Short mmCIF file of N, CA and C in Angstrom, two decimals:
data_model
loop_
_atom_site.label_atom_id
_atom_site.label_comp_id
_atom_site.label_asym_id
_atom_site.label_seq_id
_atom_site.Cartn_x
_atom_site.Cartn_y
_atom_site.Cartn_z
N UNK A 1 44.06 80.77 -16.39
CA UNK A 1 43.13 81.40 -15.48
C UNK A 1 42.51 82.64 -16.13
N UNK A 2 43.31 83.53 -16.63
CA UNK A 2 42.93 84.67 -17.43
C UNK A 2 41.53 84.13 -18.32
N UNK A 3 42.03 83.60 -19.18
CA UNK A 3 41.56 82.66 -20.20
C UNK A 3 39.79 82.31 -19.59
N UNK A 4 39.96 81.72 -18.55
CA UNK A 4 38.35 81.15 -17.71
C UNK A 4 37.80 82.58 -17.84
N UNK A 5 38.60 83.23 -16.94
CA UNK A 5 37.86 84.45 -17.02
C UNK A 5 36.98 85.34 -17.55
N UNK A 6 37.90 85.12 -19.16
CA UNK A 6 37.23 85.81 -19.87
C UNK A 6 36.02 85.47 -20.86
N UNK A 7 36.26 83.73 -20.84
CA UNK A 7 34.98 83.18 -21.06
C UNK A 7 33.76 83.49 -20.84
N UNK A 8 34.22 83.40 -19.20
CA UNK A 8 32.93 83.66 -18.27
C UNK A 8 32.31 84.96 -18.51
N UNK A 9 33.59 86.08 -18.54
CA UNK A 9 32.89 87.60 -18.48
C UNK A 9 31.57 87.09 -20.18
N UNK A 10 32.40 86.51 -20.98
CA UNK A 10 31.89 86.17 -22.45
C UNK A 10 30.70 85.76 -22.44
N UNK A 11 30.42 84.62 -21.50
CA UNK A 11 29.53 83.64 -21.63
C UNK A 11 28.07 84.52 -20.46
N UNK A 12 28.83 85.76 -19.91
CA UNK A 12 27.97 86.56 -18.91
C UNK A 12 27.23 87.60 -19.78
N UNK A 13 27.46 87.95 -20.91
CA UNK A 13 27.23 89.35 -21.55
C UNK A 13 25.96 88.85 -22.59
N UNK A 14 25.49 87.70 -22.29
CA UNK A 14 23.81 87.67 -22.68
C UNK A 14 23.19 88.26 -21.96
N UNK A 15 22.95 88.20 -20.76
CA UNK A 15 22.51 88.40 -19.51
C UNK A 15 22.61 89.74 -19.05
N UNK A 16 23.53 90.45 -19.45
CA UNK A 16 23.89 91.90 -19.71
C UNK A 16 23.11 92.80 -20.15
N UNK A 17 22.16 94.14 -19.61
CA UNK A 17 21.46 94.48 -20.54
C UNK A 17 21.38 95.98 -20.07
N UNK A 18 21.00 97.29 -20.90
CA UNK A 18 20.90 98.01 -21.06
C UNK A 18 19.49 98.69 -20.89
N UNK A 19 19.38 99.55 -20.27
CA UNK A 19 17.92 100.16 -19.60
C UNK A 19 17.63 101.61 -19.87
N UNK A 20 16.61 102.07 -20.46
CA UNK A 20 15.86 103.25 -21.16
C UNK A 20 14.73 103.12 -20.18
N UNK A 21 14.45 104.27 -19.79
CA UNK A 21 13.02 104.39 -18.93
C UNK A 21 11.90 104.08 -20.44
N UNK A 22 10.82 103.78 -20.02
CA UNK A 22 9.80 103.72 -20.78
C UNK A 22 8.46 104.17 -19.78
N UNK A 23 8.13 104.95 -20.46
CA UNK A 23 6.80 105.94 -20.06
C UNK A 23 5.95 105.00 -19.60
N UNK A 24 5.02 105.19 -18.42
CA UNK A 24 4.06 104.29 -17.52
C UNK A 24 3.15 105.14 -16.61
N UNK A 25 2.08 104.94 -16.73
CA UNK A 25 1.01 105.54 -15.90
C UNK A 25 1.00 104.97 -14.77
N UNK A 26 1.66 103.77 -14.57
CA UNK A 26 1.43 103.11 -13.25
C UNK A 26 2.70 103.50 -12.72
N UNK A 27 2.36 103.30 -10.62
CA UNK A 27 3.42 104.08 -9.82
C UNK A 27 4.64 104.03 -9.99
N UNK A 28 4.86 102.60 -10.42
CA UNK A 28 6.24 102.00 -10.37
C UNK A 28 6.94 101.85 -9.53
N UNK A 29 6.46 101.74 -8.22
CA UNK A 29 7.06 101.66 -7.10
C UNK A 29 7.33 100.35 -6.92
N UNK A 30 8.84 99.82 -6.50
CA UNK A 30 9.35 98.52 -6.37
C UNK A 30 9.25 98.16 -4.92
N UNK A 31 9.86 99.23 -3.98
CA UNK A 31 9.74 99.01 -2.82
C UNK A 31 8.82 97.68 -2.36
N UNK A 32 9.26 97.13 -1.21
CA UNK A 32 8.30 95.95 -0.22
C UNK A 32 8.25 96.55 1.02
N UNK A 33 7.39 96.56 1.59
CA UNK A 33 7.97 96.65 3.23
C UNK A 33 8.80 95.75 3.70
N UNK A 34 9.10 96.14 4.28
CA UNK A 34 10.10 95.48 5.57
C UNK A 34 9.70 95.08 6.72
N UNK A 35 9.94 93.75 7.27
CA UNK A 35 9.61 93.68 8.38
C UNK A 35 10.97 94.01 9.63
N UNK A 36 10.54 93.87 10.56
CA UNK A 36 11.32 94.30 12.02
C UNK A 36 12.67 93.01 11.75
N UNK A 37 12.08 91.53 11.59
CA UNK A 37 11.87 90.32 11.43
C UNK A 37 13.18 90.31 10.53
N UNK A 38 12.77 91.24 9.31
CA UNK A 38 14.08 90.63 8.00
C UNK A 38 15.04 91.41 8.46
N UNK A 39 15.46 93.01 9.47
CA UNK A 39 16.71 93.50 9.04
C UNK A 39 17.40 93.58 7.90
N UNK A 40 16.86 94.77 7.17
CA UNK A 40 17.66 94.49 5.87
C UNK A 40 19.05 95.67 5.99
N UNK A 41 19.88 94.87 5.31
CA UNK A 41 21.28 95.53 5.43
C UNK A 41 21.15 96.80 4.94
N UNK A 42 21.73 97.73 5.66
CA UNK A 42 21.32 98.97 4.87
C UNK A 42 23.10 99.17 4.50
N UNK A 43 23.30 100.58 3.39
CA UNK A 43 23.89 100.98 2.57
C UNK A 43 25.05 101.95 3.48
N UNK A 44 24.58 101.90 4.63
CA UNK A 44 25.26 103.12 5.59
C UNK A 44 26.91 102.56 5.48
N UNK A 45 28.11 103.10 5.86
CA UNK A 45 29.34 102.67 6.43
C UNK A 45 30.06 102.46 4.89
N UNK A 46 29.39 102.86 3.82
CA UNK A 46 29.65 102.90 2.43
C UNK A 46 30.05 103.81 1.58
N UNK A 47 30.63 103.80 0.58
CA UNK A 47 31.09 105.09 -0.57
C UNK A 47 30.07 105.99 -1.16
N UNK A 48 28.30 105.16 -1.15
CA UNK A 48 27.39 105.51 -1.66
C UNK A 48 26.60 106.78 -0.92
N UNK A 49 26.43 107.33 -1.97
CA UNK A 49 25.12 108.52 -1.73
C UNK A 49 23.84 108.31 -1.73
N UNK A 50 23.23 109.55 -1.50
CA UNK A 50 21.81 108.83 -1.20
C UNK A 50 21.33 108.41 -2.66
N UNK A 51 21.51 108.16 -3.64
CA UNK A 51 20.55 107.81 -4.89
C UNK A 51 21.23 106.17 -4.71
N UNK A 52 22.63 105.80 -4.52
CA UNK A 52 23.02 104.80 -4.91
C UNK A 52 22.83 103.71 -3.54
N UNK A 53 22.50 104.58 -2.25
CA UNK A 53 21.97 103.93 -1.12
C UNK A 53 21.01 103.11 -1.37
N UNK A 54 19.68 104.32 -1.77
CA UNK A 54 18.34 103.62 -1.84
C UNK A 54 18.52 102.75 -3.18
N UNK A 55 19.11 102.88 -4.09
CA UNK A 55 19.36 101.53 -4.92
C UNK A 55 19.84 100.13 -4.38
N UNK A 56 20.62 100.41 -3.54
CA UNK A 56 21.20 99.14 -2.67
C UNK A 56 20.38 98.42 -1.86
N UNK A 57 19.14 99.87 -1.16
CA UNK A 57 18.04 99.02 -0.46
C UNK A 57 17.18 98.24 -1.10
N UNK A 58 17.01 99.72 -2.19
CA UNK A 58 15.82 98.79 -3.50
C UNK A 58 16.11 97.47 -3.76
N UNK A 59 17.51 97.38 -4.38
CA UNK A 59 17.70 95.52 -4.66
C UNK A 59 17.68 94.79 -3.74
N UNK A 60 17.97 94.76 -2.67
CA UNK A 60 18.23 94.12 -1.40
C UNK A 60 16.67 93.68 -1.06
N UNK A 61 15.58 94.57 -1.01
CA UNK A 61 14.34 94.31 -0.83
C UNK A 61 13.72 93.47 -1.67
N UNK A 62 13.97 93.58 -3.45
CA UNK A 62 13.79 92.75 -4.35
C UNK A 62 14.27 91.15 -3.81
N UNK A 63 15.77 91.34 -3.77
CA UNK A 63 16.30 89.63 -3.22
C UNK A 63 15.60 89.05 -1.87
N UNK A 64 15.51 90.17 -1.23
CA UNK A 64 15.00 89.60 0.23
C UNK A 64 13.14 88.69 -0.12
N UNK A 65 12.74 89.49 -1.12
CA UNK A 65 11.13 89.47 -1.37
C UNK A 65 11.55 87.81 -2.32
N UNK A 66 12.50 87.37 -3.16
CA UNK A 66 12.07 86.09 -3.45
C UNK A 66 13.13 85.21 -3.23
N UNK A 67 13.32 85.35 -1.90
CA UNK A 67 13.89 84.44 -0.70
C UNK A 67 15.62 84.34 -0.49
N UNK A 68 16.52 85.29 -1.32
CA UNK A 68 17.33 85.45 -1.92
C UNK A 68 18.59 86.43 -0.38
N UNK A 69 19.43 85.87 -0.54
CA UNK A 69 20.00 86.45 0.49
C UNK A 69 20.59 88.02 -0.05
N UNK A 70 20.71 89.06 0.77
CA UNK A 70 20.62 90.77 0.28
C UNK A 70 22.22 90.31 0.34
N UNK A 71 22.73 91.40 -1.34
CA UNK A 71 23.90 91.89 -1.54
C UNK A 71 24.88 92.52 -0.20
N UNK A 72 26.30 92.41 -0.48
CA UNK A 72 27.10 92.99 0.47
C UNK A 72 27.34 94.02 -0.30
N UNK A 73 28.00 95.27 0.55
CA UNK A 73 28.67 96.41 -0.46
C UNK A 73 30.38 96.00 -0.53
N UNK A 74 30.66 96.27 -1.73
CA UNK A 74 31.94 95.40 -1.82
C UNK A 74 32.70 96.70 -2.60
N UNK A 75 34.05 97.56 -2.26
CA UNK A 75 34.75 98.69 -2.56
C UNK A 75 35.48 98.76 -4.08
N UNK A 76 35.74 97.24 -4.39
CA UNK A 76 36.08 96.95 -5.36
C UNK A 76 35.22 97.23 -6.63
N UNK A 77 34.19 96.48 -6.56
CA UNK A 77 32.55 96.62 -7.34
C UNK A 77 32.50 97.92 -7.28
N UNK A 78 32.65 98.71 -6.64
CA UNK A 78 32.01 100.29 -6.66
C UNK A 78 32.89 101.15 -7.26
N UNK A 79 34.03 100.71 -7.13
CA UNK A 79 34.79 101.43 -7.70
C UNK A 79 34.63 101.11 -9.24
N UNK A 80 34.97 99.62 -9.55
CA UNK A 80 34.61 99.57 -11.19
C UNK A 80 33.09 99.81 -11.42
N UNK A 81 31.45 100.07 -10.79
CA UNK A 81 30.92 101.00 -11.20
C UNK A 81 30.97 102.54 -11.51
N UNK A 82 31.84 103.29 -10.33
CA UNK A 82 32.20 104.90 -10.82
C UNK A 82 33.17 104.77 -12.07
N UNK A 83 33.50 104.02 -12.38
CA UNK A 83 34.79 103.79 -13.48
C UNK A 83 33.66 104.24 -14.78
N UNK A 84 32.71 103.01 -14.80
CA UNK A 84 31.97 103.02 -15.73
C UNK A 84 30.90 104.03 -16.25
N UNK A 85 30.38 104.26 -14.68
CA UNK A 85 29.22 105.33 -14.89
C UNK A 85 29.67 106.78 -15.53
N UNK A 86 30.99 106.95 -15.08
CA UNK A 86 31.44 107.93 -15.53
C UNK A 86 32.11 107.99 -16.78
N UNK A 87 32.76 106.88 -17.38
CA UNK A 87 32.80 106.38 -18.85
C UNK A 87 31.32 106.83 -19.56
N UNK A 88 30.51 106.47 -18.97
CA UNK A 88 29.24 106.43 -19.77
C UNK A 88 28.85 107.77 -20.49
N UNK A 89 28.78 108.58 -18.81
CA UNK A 89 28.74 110.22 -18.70
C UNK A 89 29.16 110.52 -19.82
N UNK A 90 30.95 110.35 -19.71
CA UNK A 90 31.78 111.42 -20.51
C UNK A 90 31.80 111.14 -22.03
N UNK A 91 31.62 109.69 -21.88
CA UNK A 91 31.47 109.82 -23.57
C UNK A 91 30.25 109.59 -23.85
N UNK A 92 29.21 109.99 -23.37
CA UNK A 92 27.66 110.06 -23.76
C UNK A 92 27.03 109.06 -24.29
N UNK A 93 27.01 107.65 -23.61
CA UNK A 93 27.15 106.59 -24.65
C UNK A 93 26.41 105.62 -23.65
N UNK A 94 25.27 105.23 -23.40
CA UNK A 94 25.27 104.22 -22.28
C UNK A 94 25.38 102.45 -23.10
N UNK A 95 26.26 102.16 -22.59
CA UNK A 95 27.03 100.54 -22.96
C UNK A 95 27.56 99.59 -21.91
N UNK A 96 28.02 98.60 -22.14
CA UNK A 96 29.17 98.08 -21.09
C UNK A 96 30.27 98.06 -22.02
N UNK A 97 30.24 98.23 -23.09
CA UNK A 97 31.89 98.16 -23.51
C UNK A 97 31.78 99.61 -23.94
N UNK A 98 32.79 100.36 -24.31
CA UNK A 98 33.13 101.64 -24.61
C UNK A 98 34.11 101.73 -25.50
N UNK A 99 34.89 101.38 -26.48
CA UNK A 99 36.07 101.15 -26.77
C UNK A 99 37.16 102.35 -27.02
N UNK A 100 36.63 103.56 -26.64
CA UNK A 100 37.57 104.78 -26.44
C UNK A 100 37.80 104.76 -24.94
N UNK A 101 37.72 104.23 -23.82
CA UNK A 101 37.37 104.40 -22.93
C UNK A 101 38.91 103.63 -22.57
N UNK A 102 39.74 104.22 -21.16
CA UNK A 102 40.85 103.32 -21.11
C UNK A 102 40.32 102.05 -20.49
N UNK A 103 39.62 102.07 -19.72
CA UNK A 103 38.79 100.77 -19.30
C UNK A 103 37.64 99.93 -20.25
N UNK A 104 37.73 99.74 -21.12
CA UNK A 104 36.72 99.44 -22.12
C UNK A 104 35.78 98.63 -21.83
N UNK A 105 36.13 97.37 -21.08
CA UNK A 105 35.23 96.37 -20.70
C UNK A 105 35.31 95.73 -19.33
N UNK A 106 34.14 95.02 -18.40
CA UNK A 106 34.07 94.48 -17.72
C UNK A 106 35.09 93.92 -16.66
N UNK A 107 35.73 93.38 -17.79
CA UNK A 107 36.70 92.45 -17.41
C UNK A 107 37.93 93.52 -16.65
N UNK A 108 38.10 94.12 -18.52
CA UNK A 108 39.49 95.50 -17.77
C UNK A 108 39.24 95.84 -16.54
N UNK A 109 37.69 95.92 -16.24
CA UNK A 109 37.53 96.99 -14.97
C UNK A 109 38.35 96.06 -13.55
N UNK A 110 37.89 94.72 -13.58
CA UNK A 110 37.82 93.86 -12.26
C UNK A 110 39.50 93.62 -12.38
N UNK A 111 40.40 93.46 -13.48
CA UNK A 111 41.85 93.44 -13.34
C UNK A 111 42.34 94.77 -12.85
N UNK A 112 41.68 96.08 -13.10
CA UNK A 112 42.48 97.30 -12.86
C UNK A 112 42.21 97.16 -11.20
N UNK A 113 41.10 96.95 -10.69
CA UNK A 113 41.15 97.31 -9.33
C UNK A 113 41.61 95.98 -8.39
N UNK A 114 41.81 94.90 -9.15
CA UNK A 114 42.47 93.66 -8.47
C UNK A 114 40.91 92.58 -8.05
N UNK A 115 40.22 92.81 -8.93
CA UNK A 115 39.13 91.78 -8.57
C UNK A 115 39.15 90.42 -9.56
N UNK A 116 39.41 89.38 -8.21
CA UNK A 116 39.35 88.35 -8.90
C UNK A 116 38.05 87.76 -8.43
N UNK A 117 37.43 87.55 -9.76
CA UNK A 117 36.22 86.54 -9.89
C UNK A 117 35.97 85.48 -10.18
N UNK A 118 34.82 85.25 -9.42
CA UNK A 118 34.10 83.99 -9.77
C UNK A 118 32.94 83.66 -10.86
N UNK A 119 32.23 85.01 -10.77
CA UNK A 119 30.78 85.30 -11.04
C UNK A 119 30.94 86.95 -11.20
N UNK A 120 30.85 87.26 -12.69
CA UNK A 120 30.73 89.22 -12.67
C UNK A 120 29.78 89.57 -13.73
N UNK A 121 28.88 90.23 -13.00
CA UNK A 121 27.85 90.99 -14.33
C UNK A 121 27.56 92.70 -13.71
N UNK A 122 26.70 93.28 -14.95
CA UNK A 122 26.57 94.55 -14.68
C UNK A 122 25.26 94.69 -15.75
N UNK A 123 24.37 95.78 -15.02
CA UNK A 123 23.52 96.45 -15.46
C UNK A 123 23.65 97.88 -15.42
N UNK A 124 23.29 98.66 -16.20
CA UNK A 124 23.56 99.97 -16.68
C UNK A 124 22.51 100.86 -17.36
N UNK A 125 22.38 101.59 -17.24
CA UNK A 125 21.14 102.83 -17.43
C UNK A 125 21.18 103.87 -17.88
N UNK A 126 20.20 104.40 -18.01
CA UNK A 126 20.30 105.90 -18.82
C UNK A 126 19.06 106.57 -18.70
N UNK A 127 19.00 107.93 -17.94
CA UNK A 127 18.10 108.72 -18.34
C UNK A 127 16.91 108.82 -16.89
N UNK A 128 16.66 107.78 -16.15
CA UNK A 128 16.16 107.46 -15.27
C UNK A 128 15.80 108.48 -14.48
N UNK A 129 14.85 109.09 -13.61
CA UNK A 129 15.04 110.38 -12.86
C UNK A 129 15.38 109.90 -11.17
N UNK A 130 14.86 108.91 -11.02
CA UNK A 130 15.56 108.63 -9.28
C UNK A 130 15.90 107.13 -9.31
N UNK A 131 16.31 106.70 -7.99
CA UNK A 131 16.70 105.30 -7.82
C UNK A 131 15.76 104.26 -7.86
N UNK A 132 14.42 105.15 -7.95
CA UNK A 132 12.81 103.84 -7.72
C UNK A 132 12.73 103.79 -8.94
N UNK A 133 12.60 104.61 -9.85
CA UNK A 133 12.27 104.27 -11.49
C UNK A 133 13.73 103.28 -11.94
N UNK A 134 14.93 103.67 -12.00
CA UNK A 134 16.10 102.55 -12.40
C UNK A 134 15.76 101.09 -11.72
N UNK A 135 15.31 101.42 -11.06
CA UNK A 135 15.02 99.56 -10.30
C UNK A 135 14.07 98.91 -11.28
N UNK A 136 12.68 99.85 -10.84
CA UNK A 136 11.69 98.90 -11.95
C UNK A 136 12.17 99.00 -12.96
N UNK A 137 12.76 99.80 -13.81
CA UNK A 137 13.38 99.64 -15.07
C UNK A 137 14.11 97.98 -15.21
N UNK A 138 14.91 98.00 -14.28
CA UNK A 138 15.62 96.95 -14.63
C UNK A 138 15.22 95.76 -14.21
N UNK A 139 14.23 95.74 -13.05
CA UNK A 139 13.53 94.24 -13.07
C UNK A 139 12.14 94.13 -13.93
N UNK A 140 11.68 95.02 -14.75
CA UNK A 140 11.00 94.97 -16.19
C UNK A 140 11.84 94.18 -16.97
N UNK A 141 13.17 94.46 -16.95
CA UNK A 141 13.90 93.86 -17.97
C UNK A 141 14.35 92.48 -17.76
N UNK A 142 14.35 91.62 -18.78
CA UNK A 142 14.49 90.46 -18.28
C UNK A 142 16.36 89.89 -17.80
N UNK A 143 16.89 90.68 -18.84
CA UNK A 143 18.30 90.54 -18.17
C UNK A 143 18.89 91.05 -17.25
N UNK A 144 18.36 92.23 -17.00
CA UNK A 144 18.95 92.95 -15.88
C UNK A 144 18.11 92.21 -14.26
N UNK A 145 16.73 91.85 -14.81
CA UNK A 145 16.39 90.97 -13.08
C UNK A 145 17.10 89.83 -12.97
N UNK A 146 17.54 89.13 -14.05
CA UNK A 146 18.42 87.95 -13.72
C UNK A 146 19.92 88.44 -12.81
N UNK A 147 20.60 89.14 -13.18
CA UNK A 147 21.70 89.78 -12.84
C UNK A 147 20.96 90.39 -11.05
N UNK A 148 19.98 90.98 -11.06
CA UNK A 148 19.53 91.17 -10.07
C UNK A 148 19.11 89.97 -8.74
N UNK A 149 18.48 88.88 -9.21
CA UNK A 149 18.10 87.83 -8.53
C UNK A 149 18.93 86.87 -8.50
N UNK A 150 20.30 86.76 -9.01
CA UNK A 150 21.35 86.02 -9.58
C UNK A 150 21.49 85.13 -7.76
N UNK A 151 21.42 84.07 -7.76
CA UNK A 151 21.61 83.42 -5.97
C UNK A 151 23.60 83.39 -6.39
N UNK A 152 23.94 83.43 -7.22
CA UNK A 152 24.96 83.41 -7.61
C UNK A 152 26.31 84.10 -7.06
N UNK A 153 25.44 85.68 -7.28
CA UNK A 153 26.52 86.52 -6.87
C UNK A 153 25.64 87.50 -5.32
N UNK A 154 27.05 87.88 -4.41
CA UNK A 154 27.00 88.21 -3.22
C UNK A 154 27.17 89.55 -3.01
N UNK A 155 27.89 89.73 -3.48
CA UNK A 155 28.52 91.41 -3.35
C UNK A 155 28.36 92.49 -4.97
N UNK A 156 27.82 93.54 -4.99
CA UNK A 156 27.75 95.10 -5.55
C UNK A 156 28.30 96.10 -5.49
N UNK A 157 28.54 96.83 -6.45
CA UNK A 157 29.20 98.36 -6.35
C UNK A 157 27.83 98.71 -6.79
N UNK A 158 27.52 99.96 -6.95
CA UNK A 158 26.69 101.02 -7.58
C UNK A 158 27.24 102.16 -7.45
N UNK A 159 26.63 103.09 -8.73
CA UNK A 159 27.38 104.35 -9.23
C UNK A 159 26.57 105.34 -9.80
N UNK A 160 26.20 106.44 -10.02
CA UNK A 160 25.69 107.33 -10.82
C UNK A 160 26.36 108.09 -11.15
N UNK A 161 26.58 108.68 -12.37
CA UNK A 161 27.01 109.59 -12.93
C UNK A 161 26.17 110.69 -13.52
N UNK A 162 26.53 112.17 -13.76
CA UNK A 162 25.64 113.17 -14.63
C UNK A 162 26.77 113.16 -15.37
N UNK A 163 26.03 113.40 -17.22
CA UNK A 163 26.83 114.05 -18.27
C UNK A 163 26.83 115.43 -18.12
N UNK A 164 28.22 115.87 -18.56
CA UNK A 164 27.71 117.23 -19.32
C UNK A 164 26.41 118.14 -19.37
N UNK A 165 25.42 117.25 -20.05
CA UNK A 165 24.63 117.28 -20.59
C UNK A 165 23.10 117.09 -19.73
N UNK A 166 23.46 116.35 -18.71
CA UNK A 166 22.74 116.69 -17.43
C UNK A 166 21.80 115.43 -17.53
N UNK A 167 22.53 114.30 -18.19
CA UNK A 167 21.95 112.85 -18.34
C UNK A 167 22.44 111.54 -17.04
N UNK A 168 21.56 111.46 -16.18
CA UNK A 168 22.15 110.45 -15.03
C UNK A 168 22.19 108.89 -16.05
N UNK A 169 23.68 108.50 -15.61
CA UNK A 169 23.83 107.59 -16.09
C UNK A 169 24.21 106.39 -14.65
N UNK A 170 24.06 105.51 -14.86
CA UNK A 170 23.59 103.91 -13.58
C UNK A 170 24.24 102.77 -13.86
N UNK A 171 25.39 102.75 -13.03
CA UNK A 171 25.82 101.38 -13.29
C UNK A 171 26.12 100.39 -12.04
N UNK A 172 25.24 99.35 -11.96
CA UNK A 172 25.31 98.21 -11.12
C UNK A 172 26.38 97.48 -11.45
N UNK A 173 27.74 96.98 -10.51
CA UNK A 173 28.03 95.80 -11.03
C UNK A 173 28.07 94.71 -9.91
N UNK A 174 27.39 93.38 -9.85
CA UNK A 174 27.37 92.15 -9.15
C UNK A 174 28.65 91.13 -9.07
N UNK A 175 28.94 90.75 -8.28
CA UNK A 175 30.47 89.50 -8.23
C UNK A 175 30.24 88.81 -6.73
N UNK A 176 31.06 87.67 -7.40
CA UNK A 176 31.36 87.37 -6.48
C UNK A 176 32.92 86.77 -6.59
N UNK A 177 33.81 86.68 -5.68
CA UNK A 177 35.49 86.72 -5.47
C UNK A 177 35.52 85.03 -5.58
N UNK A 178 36.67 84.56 -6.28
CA UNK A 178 37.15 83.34 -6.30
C UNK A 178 38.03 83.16 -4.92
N UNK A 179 37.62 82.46 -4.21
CA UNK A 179 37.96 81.22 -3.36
C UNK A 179 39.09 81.57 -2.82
N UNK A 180 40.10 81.72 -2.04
CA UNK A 180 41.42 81.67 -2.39
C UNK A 180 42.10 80.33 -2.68
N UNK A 181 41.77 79.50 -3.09
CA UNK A 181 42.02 78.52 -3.59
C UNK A 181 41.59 78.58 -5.17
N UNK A 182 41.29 79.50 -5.75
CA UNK A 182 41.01 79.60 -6.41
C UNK A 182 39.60 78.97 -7.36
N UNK A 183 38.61 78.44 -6.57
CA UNK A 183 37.60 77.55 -6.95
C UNK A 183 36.64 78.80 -6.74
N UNK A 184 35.52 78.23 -7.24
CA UNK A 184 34.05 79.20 -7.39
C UNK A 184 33.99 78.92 -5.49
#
């Protein structure tokens, strides 16, 4: 079982990708409206603050806009995002693996907090100034909108961190929980 696992985390880390703002004259606003009609889940009753809220809406509006059912907030996920974001922070490094880090990778993260998966990816950032620029950032990118539009996975953590150094660092991570039967 381990073993599947780590395939998968393996066979997930194409898809994995890393995000630098890049300079744009245009608004960059991701936002959709909303109708009365969709109810979109909001971020409230959660660990999140307001930057990692309106990230939760932001994606949620993205999935909702190409027909895609909106993320759950899941305690587990969020926690192995603050794990990371703050890995990122402290050792000034934006990655998904870290290898000074006691959590180094993906995987470590979802065994330390007891997440068993089916489906786990993460997108991660650097430098970004609010939650509307990290979005378009990452659905510019082609790996990080896959991970974003994934019909795959159900549930998210999100996280921000500041360095030292006064660098916001962003880490999404997506899953979804194996079965208790253990099947996808």
């Amino acid at each position: 079982m381990r073993c599947s696992r780590t395939l998968l985390a393996v066979c997930l880390l194409p898809v994995f990708g890393c995000a630098y703002p890049v300079t744009s004259t245009g608004s960059g606003a991701v936002a959709r409206p909303s109708t009365a009609a969709e109810a979109p889940p909001r971020a409230t009753g959660s660990a999140y603050g307001p930057t990692e809220a309106r990230i939760f809406d932001l994606i949620n509006a993205e999935r909702r806009h190409q027909g895609l059912r909106p993320l759950v907030f899941n305690a587990q996920l969020n926690q192995m995002a603050k794990i990371q974001a703050q890995n990122m922070a402290y050792f000034q490094k934006m990655a998904h693996v870290i290898p000074n880090a006691t959590l180094p990778t993906l995987g470590d993260r979802a065994h330390y907090v007891g997440y068993s998966y089916g489906r786990l990816a993460e997108n991660v950032a650097l430098g970004y100034p609010n939650a509307e620029t990290v979005v378009e950032g990452w659905m510019n990118s082609h790996g990080h909108r896959q991970n974003i539009l994934d019909a795959g996975v159900v549930e998210t953590g999100i996280a921000v961190a500041k360095s030292a150094t006064g660098g916001l660092y962003y880490c999404q991570v997506f899953g979804r929980q194996l079965s208790p039967g253990g099947s996808l």
